[in-house]
């Protein structure tokens, strides 16, 4: 089992989760984070830290696409271990539907 980041992180990018991860398995894109599914140890400490409720266990229904999504981008983006400010429109876009199609960027973040 692993945890994955889902589309509610897009355009929010709260980073509360990265500080509690004991294995540093979060990776930073321009406007979201992902978890490397092979590095995640299934400890679950990140899930309650996410203000956007964007971190889910892969055992929930329809999570297969998010496992592969997280794998793909964790292999392309830099690791992030330090909390940063959320994106400027994070609170306004929290919970907005369809952000994968309308707001997602494949560009890497800065990491750090």
CSV table of N, CA, C and O in Angstrom, one decimal:
chain,number,residue,atom,x,y,z
A,1,UNK,N,0.8,-1.2,0.0
A,1,UNK,CA,0.0,0.0,0.0
A,1,UNK,C,0.9,1.2,0.0
A,1,UNK,O,2.0,1.2,0.5
A,2,UNK,N,0.3,2.3,-0.5
A,2,UNK,CA,1.0,3.6,-0.6
A,2,UNK,C,0.0,4.7,-0.5
A,2,UNK,O,-1.2,4.5,-0.6
A,3,UNK,N,0.4,5.9,-0.2
A,3,UNK,CA,-0.4,7.0,-0.3
A,3,UNK,C,-0.1,7.8,-1.5
A,3,UNK,O,1.0,7.7,-2.0
A,4,UNK,N,-1.1,8.5,-2.1
A,4,UNK,CA,-0.9,9.3,-3.3
A,4,UNK,C,-1.5,10.6,-3.1
A,4,UNK,O,-2.4,10.8,-2.3
A,5,UNK,N,-1.0,11.6,-3.9
A,5,UNK,CA,-1.6,12.9,-3.9
A,5,UNK,C,-2.6,13.0,-5.1
A,5,UNK,O,-2.2,12.5,-6.2
A,6,UNK,N,-3.7,13.5,-4.9
A,6,UNK,CA,-4.8,13.6,-5.9
A,6,UNK,C,-4.9,15.0,-6.4
A,6,UNK,O,-4.2,15.9,-6.0
A,7,UNK,N,-5.9,15.2,-7.3
A,7,UNK,CA,-6.0,16.5,-8.0
A,7,UNK,C,-6.4,17.7,-7.1
A,7,UNK,O,-6.2,18.8,-7.5
A,8,UNK,N,-6.8,17.5,-5.9
A,8,UNK,CA,-7.1,18.7,-5.1
A,8,UNK,C,-5.9,19.4,-4.7
A,8,UNK,O,-6.0,20.6,-4.3
A,9,UNK,N,-4.7,18.8,-4.8
A,9,UNK,CA,-3.5,19.5,-4.5
A,9,UNK,C,-3.1,20.6,-5.6
A,9,UNK,O,-2.5,21.6,-5.3
A,10,UNK,N,-3.6,20.3,-6.8
A,10,UNK,CA,-3.3,21.2,-7.9
A,10,UNK,C,-3.8,22.6,-7.7
A,10,UNK,O,-4.9,22.8,-7.2
A,11,UNK,N,-2.9,23.5,-7.9
A,11,UNK,CA,-3.1,25.0,-7.7
A,11,UNK,C,-3.2,25.4,-6.2
A,11,UNK,O,-3.5,26.5,-5.9
A,12,UNK,N,-3.0,24.4,-5.3
A,12,UNK,CA,-3.0,24.8,-3.9
A,12,UNK,C,-1.6,24.6,-3.3
A,12,UNK,O,-1.0,25.5,-2.8
A,13,UNK,N,-1.1,23.4,-3.5
A,13,UNK,CA,0.3,23.0,-3.1
A,13,UNK,C,0.6,23.4,-1.6
A,13,UNK,O,1.6,24.1,-1.4
A,14,UNK,N,-0.2,23.0,-0.7
A,14,UNK,CA,0.1,23.1,0.7
A,14,UNK,C,1.3,22.1,0.9
A,14,UNK,O,1.3,21.1,0.4
A,15,UNK,N,2.2,22.5,1.7
A,15,UNK,CA,3.4,21.6,1.9
A,15,UNK,C,3.5,21.1,3.4
A,15,UNK,O,4.6,20.7,3.8
A,16,UNK,N,2.5,21.2,4.1
A,16,UNK,CA,2.5,20.7,5.5
A,16,UNK,C,3.0,19.3,5.6
A,16,UNK,O,3.6,18.8,6.5
A,17,UNK,N,2.6,18.5,4.6
A,17,UNK,CA,2.9,17.0,4.5
A,17,UNK,C,4.4,16.7,4.4
A,17,UNK,O,4.8,15.7,5.0
A,18,UNK,N,5.1,17.6,3.8
A,18,UNK,CA,6.5,17.2,3.5
A,18,UNK,C,7.4,17.2,4.8
A,18,UNK,O,8.3,16.4,4.9
A,19,UNK,N,7.0,18.0,5.7
A,19,UNK,CA,7.8,18.1,7.0
A,19,UNK,C,7.6,16.9,7.9
A,19,UNK,O,8.5,16.5,8.6
A,20,UNK,N,6.5,16.2,7.7
A,20,UNK,CA,6.2,15.0,8.6
A,20,UNK,C,6.7,13.7,8.0
A,20,UNK,O,6.7,12.7,8.6
A,21,UNK,N,7.0,13.7,6.7
A,21,UNK,CA,7.3,12.5,6.0
A,21,UNK,C,8.7,11.9,6.5
A,21,UNK,O,9.7,12.6,6.3
A,22,UNK,N,8.7,10.7,7.0
A,22,UNK,CA,10.0,10.2,7.5
A,22,UNK,C,11.0,9.7,6.5
A,22,UNK,O,12.1,9.5,6.8
A,23,UNK,N,10.5,9.5,5.2
A,23,UNK,CA,11.3,9.0,4.2
A,23,UNK,C,11.5,9.9,3.0
A,23,UNK,O,12.1,9.6,2.0
A,24,UNK,N,11.1,11.2,3.1
A,24,UNK,CA,11.3,12.2,2.1
A,24,UNK,C,10.8,11.7,0.7
A,24,UNK,O,11.6,11.8,-0.3
A,25,UNK,N,9.6,11.3,0.6
A,25,UNK,CA,9.1,10.7,-0.7
A,25,UNK,C,8.2,11.7,-1.4
A,25,UNK,O,7.5,11.3,-2.4
A,26,UNK,N,8.2,13.0,-1.0
A,26,UNK,CA,7.4,14.0,-1.8
A,26,UNK,C,8.2,14.6,-2.8
A,26,UNK,O,9.4,14.9,-2.6
A,27,UNK,N,7.6,14.9,-4.0
A,27,UNK,CA,8.3,15.6,-5.1
A,27,UNK,C,7.5,16.8,-5.5
A,27,UNK,O,6.2,16.7,-5.5
A,28,UNK,N,8.1,17.8,-5.9
A,28,UNK,CA,7.5,19.1,-6.2
A,28,UNK,C,7.4,19.5,-7.6
A,28,UNK,O,8.4,19.6,-8.3
A,29,UNK,N,6.1,19.7,-8.1
A,29,UNK,CA,5.9,20.2,-9.4
A,29,UNK,C,5.6,21.7,-9.2
A,29,UNK,O,5.6,22.3,-8.1
A,30,UNK,N,5.5,22.4,-10.3
A,30,UNK,CA,5.2,23.8,-10.3
A,30,UNK,C,4.0,24.2,-9.5
A,30,UNK,O,4.0,25.2,-8.7
A,31,UNK,N,2.9,23.4,-9.5
A,31,UNK,CA,1.7,23.7,-8.8
A,31,UNK,C,1.1,22.6,-8.0
A,31,UNK,O,-0.1,22.7,-7.7
A,32,UNK,N,1.8,21.5,-7.8
A,32,UNK,CA,1.3,20.4,-6.9
A,32,UNK,C,2.5,19.6,-6.4
A,32,UNK,O,3.6,19.7,-6.9
A,33,UNK,N,2.2,18.7,-5.5
A,33,UNK,CA,3.1,17.7,-5.0
A,33,UNK,C,2.7,16.3,-5.4
A,33,UNK,O,1.5,16.1,-5.7
A,34,UNK,N,3.6,15.4,-5.5
A,34,UNK,CA,3.3,14.0,-5.6
A,34,UNK,C,4.1,13.1,-4.7
A,34,UNK,O,5.1,13.6,-4.1
A,35,UNK,N,3.7,11.9,-4.4
A,35,UNK,CA,4.4,11.0,-3.6
A,35,UNK,C,5.0,9.8,-4.5
A,35,UNK,O,4.2,9.3,-5.3
A,36,UNK,N,6.2,9.5,-4.3
A,36,UNK,CA,6.8,8.3,-5.0
A,36,UNK,C,6.2,7.1,-4.4
A,36,UNK,O,6.5,6.8,-3.2
A,37,UNK,N,5.4,6.3,-5.1
A,37,UNK,CA,4.7,5.1,-4.5
A,37,UNK,C,5.7,4.0,-4.1
A,37,UNK,O,5.3,3.3,-3.2
A,38,UNK,N,6.9,4.0,-4.6
A,38,UNK,CA,7.8,2.9,-4.2
A,38,UNK,C,8.6,3.3,-3.0
A,38,UNK,O,9.2,2.5,-2.4
A,39,UNK,N,8.6,4.6,-2.7
A,39,UNK,CA,9.4,5.1,-1.5
A,39,UNK,C,8.5,5.3,-0.3
A,39,UNK,O,9.0,5.3,0.8
A,40,UNK,N,7.2,5.4,-0.5
A,40,UNK,CA,6.3,5.6,0.6
A,40,UNK,C,6.2,4.3,1.4
A,40,UNK,O,6.1,3.2,0.9
A,41,UNK,N,6.3,4.5,2.8
A,41,UNK,CA,6.3,3.4,3.7
A,41,UNK,C,4.9,3.1,4.3
A,41,UNK,O,4.8,2.4,5.3
A,42,UNK,N,3.9,3.8,3.8
A,42,UNK,CA,2.6,3.6,4.3
A,42,UNK,C,2.4,3.9,5.8
A,42,UNK,O,1.6,3.3,6.5
A,43,UNK,N,3.1,4.9,6.3
A,43,UNK,CA,3.0,5.3,7.7
A,43,UNK,C,1.7,6.1,7.9
A,43,UNK,O,1.2,6.1,9.0
A,44,UNK,N,1.3,6.9,6.9
A,44,UNK,CA,0.0,7.6,7.0
A,44,UNK,C,0.1,9.0,7.7
A,44,UNK,O,-0.9,9.6,7.9
A,45,UNK,N,1.3,9.4,8.1
A,45,UNK,CA,1.4,10.6,8.9
A,45,UNK,C,1.1,11.9,8.0
A,45,UNK,O,0.7,12.9,8.5
A,46,UNK,N,1.3,11.8,6.7
A,46,UNK,CA,1.0,12.9,5.8
A,46,UNK,C,-0.4,13.2,5.6
A,46,UNK,O,-0.8,14.4,5.5
A,47,UNK,N,-1.3,12.2,5.6
A,47,UNK,CA,-2.7,12.3,5.2
A,47,UNK,C,-3.4,13.4,6.1
A,47,UNK,O,-4.1,14.3,5.6
A,48,UNK,N,-3.3,13.3,7.4
A,48,UNK,CA,-4.1,14.3,8.2
A,48,UNK,C,-3.4,15.7,8.2
A,48,UNK,O,-4.1,16.7,8.6
A,49,UNK,N,-2.2,15.8,7.7
A,49,UNK,CA,-1.6,17.1,7.6
A,49,UNK,C,-2.0,18.0,6.4
A,49,UNK,O,-1.8,19.2,6.4
A,50,UNK,N,-2.6,17.3,5.5
A,50,UNK,CA,-3.0,18.0,4.2
A,50,UNK,C,-4.3,18.9,4.4
A,50,UNK,O,-5.4,18.3,4.5
A,51,UNK,N,-4.2,20.2,4.4
A,51,UNK,CA,-5.4,21.0,4.6
A,51,UNK,C,-6.4,20.9,3.4
A,51,UNK,O,-7.6,21.1,3.6
A,52,UNK,N,-5.9,20.4,2.2
A,52,UNK,CA,-6.8,20.3,1.1
A,52,UNK,C,-7.4,18.8,1.0
A,52,UNK,O,-8.1,18.6,0.0
A,53,UNK,N,-7.1,18.0,1.9
A,53,UNK,CA,-7.5,16.6,1.9
A,53,UNK,C,-7.2,15.9,0.5
A,53,UNK,O,-8.0,15.2,-0.1
A,54,UNK,N,-6.0,16.2,0.0
A,54,UNK,CA,-5.6,15.7,-1.3
A,54,UNK,C,-4.8,14.4,-1.2
A,54,UNK,O,-4.4,13.8,-2.3
A,55,UNK,N,-4.4,13.9,0.0
A,55,UNK,CA,-3.6,12.7,0.1
A,55,UNK,C,-4.6,11.6,0.5
A,55,UNK,O,-5.3,11.7,1.5
A,56,UNK,N,-4.5,10.5,-0.3
A,56,UNK,CA,-5.4,9.4,-0.1
A,56,UNK,C,-4.6,8.1,-0.2
A,56,UNK,O,-3.6,8.0,-0.9
A,57,UNK,N,-5.1,7.0,0.6
A,57,UNK,CA,-4.5,5.7,0.4
A,57,UNK,C,-4.8,5.1,-0.9
A,57,UNK,O,-6.0,5.3,-1.4
A,58,UNK,N,-4.0,4.3,-1.5
A,58,UNK,CA,-4.2,3.7,-2.8
A,58,UNK,C,-5.3,2.6,-2.7
A,58,UNK,O,-5.7,2.1,-3.7
A,59,UNK,N,-5.7,2.3,-1.5
A,59,UNK,CA,-6.7,1.2,-1.4
A,59,UNK,C,-8.1,1.7,-1.6
A,59,UNK,O,-9.1,0.9,-1.7
A,60,UNK,N,-8.3,3.0,-1.7
A,60,UNK,CA,-9.6,3.6,-2.0
A,60,UNK,C,-10.0,3.3,-3.5
A,60,UNK,O,-9.1,3.1,-4.3
A,61,UNK,N,-11.3,3.3,-3.8
A,61,UNK,CA,-11.6,3.0,-5.2
A,61,UNK,C,-11.1,4.1,-6.2
A,61,UNK,O,-10.9,5.2,-5.9
A,62,UNK,N,-10.7,3.6,-7.4
A,62,UNK,CA,-10.2,4.4,-8.5
A,62,UNK,C,-8.9,5.1,-8.3
A,62,UNK,O,-8.7,6.2,-8.8
A,63,UNK,N,-8.1,4.6,-7.4
A,63,UNK,CA,-6.8,5.2,-7.1
A,63,UNK,C,-5.7,4.7,-8.0
A,63,UNK,O,-4.6,5.3,-8.0
A,64,UNK,N,-5.9,3.7,-8.9
A,64,UNK,CA,-4.8,3.2,-9.7
A,64,UNK,C,-4.3,4.3,-10.6
A,64,UNK,O,-3.0,4.4,-10.8
A,65,UNK,N,-5.1,5.2,-11.2
A,65,UNK,CA,-4.6,6.2,-12.1
A,65,UNK,C,-3.8,7.2,-11.3
A,65,UNK,O,-2.8,7.8,-11.8
A,66,UNK,N,-4.1,7.4,-10.0
A,66,UNK,CA,-3.3,8.4,-9.2
A,66,UNK,C,-2.0,7.8,-8.8
A,66,UNK,O,-1.0,8.5,-8.6
A,67,UNK,N,-1.9,6.5,-8.6
A,67,UNK,CA,-0.6,5.8,-8.3
A,67,UNK,C,0.3,6.0,-9.5
A,67,UNK,O,1.5,6.4,-9.3
A,68,UNK,N,-0.2,5.8,-10.7
A,68,UNK,CA,0.7,5.9,-11.9
A,68,UNK,C,1.0,7.4,-12.1
A,68,UNK,O,2.1,7.7,-12.5
A,69,UNK,N,0.1,8.3,-11.9
A,69,UNK,CA,0.3,9.7,-12.0
A,69,UNK,C,1.4,10.2,-11.0
A,69,UNK,O,2.4,10.9,-11.4
A,70,UNK,N,1.3,9.7,-9.8
A,70,UNK,CA,2.3,10.1,-8.8
A,70,UNK,C,3.7,9.5,-9.2
A,70,UNK,O,4.7,10.1,-9.0
A,71,UNK,N,3.7,8.2,-9.6
A,71,UNK,CA,5.0,7.6,-10.1
A,71,UNK,C,5.6,8.4,-11.2
A,71,UNK,O,6.8,8.7,-11.1
A,72,UNK,N,4.8,8.7,-12.2
A,72,UNK,CA,5.4,9.4,-13.4
A,72,UNK,C,6.1,10.7,-13.0
A,72,UNK,O,7.2,11.0,-13.4
A,73,UNK,N,5.4,11.6,-12.2
A,73,UNK,CA,5.9,12.9,-11.9
A,73,UNK,C,6.9,12.8,-10.8
A,73,UNK,O,7.9,13.7,-10.7
A,74,UNK,N,6.9,11.9,-9.9
A,74,UNK,CA,7.9,11.8,-8.9
A,74,UNK,C,9.3,11.4,-9.5
A,74,UNK,O,10.3,11.7,-8.9
A,75,UNK,N,9.2,10.8,-10.6
A,75,UNK,CA,10.5,10.4,-11.3
A,75,UNK,C,11.0,11.6,-12.2
A,75,UNK,O,12.1,11.5,-12.6
A,76,UNK,N,10.2,12.6,-12.3
A,76,UNK,CA,10.6,13.8,-13.1
A,76,UNK,C,10.9,15.1,-12.3
A,76,UNK,O,11.6,15.9,-12.8
A,77,UNK,N,10.3,15.1,-11.2
A,77,UNK,CA,10.3,16.4,-10.4
A,77,UNK,C,11.3,16.2,-9.2
A,77,UNK,O,11.6,15.1,-8.8
A,78,UNK,N,11.8,17.3,-8.7
A,78,UNK,CA,12.8,17.3,-7.5
A,78,UNK,C,12.1,17.0,-6.2
A,78,UNK,O,10.9,17.3,-6.0
A,79,UNK,N,12.8,16.3,-5.3
A,79,UNK,CA,12.3,16.0,-4.0
A,79,UNK,C,12.2,17.3,-3.2
A,79,UNK,O,12.9,18.3,-3.4
A,80,UNK,N,11.2,17.3,-2.3
A,80,UNK,CA,10.9,18.5,-1.4
A,80,UNK,C,10.8,18.0,0.0
A,80,UNK,O,10.1,17.0,0.3
A,81,UNK,N,11.5,18.6,0.9
A,81,UNK,CA,11.5,18.2,2.3
A,81,UNK,C,11.2,19.4,3.2
A,81,UNK,O,11.1,19.2,4.4
A,82,UNK,N,11.1,20.6,2.7
A,82,UNK,CA,11.0,21.8,3.5
A,82,UNK,C,9.6,22.4,3.2
A,82,UNK,O,9.2,22.6,2.0
A,83,UNK,N,8.9,22.8,4.3
A,83,UNK,CA,7.6,23.4,4.1
A,83,UNK,C,7.8,24.8,3.4
A,83,UNK,O,8.7,25.5,3.8
A,84,UNK,N,6.9,25.1,2.5
A,84,UNK,CA,6.9,26.4,1.8
A,84,UNK,C,5.5,27.0,1.9
A,84,UNK,O,4.6,26.3,2.3
A,85,UNK,N,5.4,28.3,1.5
A,85,UNK,CA,4.0,28.9,1.5
A,85,UNK,C,3.2,28.2,0.4
A,85,UNK,O,3.7,27.9,-0.7
A,86,UNK,N,1.9,28.1,0.7
A,86,UNK,CA,1.0,27.6,-0.4
A,86,UNK,C,0.9,28.6,-1.5
A,86,UNK,O,1.3,29.7,-1.4
A,87,UNK,N,0.3,28.2,-2.6
A,87,UNK,CA,0.2,29.0,-3.8
A,87,UNK,C,-0.9,30.1,-3.4
A,87,UNK,O,-1.7,29.9,-2.6
A,88,UNK,N,-0.7,31.3,-4.1
A,88,UNK,CA,-1.6,32.4,-3.7
A,88,UNK,C,-3.1,32.2,-3.7
A,88,UNK,O,-3.8,32.7,-2.9
A,89,UNK,N,-3.6,31.4,-4.7
A,89,UNK,CA,-5.0,31.1,-4.8
A,89,UNK,C,-5.4,29.8,-4.2
A,89,UNK,O,-6.5,29.3,-4.4
A,90,UNK,N,-4.6,29.3,-3.3
A,90,UNK,CA,-4.8,28.0,-2.7
A,90,UNK,C,-6.2,27.9,-2.0
A,90,UNK,O,-7.0,26.9,-2.3
A,91,UNK,N,-6.5,28.8,-1.2
A,91,UNK,CA,-7.8,28.7,-0.5
A,91,UNK,C,-9.0,28.9,-1.4
A,91,UNK,O,-10.0,28.2,-1.2
A,92,UNK,N,-8.9,29.7,-2.4
A,92,UNK,CA,-10.0,29.9,-3.3
A,92,UNK,C,-10.2,28.7,-4.2
A,92,UNK,O,-11.3,28.4,-4.6
A,93,UNK,N,-9.1,28.0,-4.6
A,93,UNK,CA,-9.2,26.8,-5.5
A,93,UNK,C,-9.3,25.5,-4.7
A,93,UNK,O,-9.5,24.4,-5.4
A,94,UNK,N,-9.2,25.5,-3.4
A,94,UNK,CA,-9.4,24.2,-2.7
A,94,UNK,C,-10.8,23.7,-2.9
A,94,UNK,O,-11.8,24.3,-2.7
A,95,UNK,N,-10.8,22.4,-3.4
A,95,UNK,CA,-12.1,21.8,-3.6
A,95,UNK,C,-12.7,22.0,-5.0
A,95,UNK,O,-13.7,21.4,-5.3
A,96,UNK,N,-12.1,22.8,-5.8
A,96,UNK,CA,-12.7,23.1,-7.1
A,96,UNK,C,-12.5,21.8,-8.0
A,96,UNK,O,-11.5,21.2,-8.0
A,97,UNK,N,-13.5,21.4,-8.7
A,97,UNK,CA,-13.5,20.2,-9.5
A,97,UNK,C,-12.8,20.5,-10.8
A,97,UNK,O,-12.8,21.6,-11.3
A,98,UNK,N,-12.2,19.4,-11.4
A,98,UNK,CA,-11.7,19.5,-12.8
A,98,UNK,C,-10.3,20.2,-12.9
A,98,UNK,O,-9.9,20.6,-14.0
A,99,UNK,N,-9.6,20.3,-11.8
A,99,UNK,CA,-8.3,21.1,-11.8
A,99,UNK,C,-7.2,20.4,-12.6
A,99,UNK,O,-6.3,21.0,-13.2
A,100,UNK,N,-7.3,19.1,-12.8
A,100,UNK,CA,-6.3,18.3,-13.6
A,100,UNK,C,-6.4,18.8,-15.0
A,100,UNK,O,-5.4,19.0,-15.7
A,101,UNK,N,-7.6,19.1,-15.5
A,101,UNK,CA,-7.8,19.6,-16.9
A,101,UNK,C,-7.5,21.1,-17.1
A,101,UNK,O,-7.1,21.5,-18.1
A,102,UNK,N,-7.8,21.8,-16.0
A,102,UNK,CA,-7.8,23.3,-16.2
A,102,UNK,C,-6.6,24.0,-15.5
A,102,UNK,O,-6.2,25.1,-15.9
A,103,UNK,N,-5.9,23.4,-14.6
A,103,UNK,CA,-4.8,24.1,-13.8
A,103,UNK,C,-3.5,23.3,-13.7
A,103,UNK,O,-2.5,23.9,-13.3
A,104,UNK,N,-3.5,22.0,-14.1
A,104,UNK,CA,-2.2,21.3,-13.9
A,104,UNK,C,-1.1,21.7,-14.8
A,104,UNK,O,-1.3,22.0,-15.9
A,105,UNK,N,0.1,21.8,-14.2
A,105,UNK,CA,1.3,22.1,-14.9
A,105,UNK,C,2.3,20.9,-14.8
A,105,UNK,O,2.5,20.4,-13.7
A,106,UNK,N,2.9,20.4,-15.9
A,106,UNK,CA,3.9,19.4,-15.8
A,106,UNK,C,5.3,19.9,-15.4
A,106,UNK,O,6.2,19.1,-15.2
A,107,UNK,N,5.4,21.2,-15.4
A,107,UNK,CA,6.7,21.8,-15.0
A,107,UNK,C,7.2,21.4,-13.6
A,107,UNK,O,6.3,21.3,-12.7
A,108,UNK,N,8.4,21.2,-13.4
A,108,UNK,CA,8.9,20.9,-12.1
A,108,UNK,C,8.9,22.1,-11.2
A,108,UNK,O,9.0,23.2,-11.7
A,109,UNK,N,8.9,21.8,-9.9
A,109,UNK,CA,9.1,22.9,-8.9
A,109,UNK,C,10.5,23.1,-8.6
A,109,UNK,O,11.4,22.5,-9.3
A,110,UNK,N,10.8,23.8,-7.6
A,110,UNK,CA,12.2,24.1,-7.2
A,110,UNK,C,12.8,23.0,-6.3
A,110,UNK,O,14.0,22.8,-6.3
A,111,UNK,N,11.9,22.2,-5.6
A,111,UNK,CA,12.4,21.3,-4.7
A,111,UNK,C,13.0,22.0,-3.5
A,111,UNK,O,12.9,23.2,-3.3
A,112,UNK,N,13.7,21.2,-2.6
A,112,UNK,CA,14.3,21.8,-1.5
A,112,UNK,C,13.8,21.3,-0.1
A,112,UNK,O,12.9,20.7,0.0
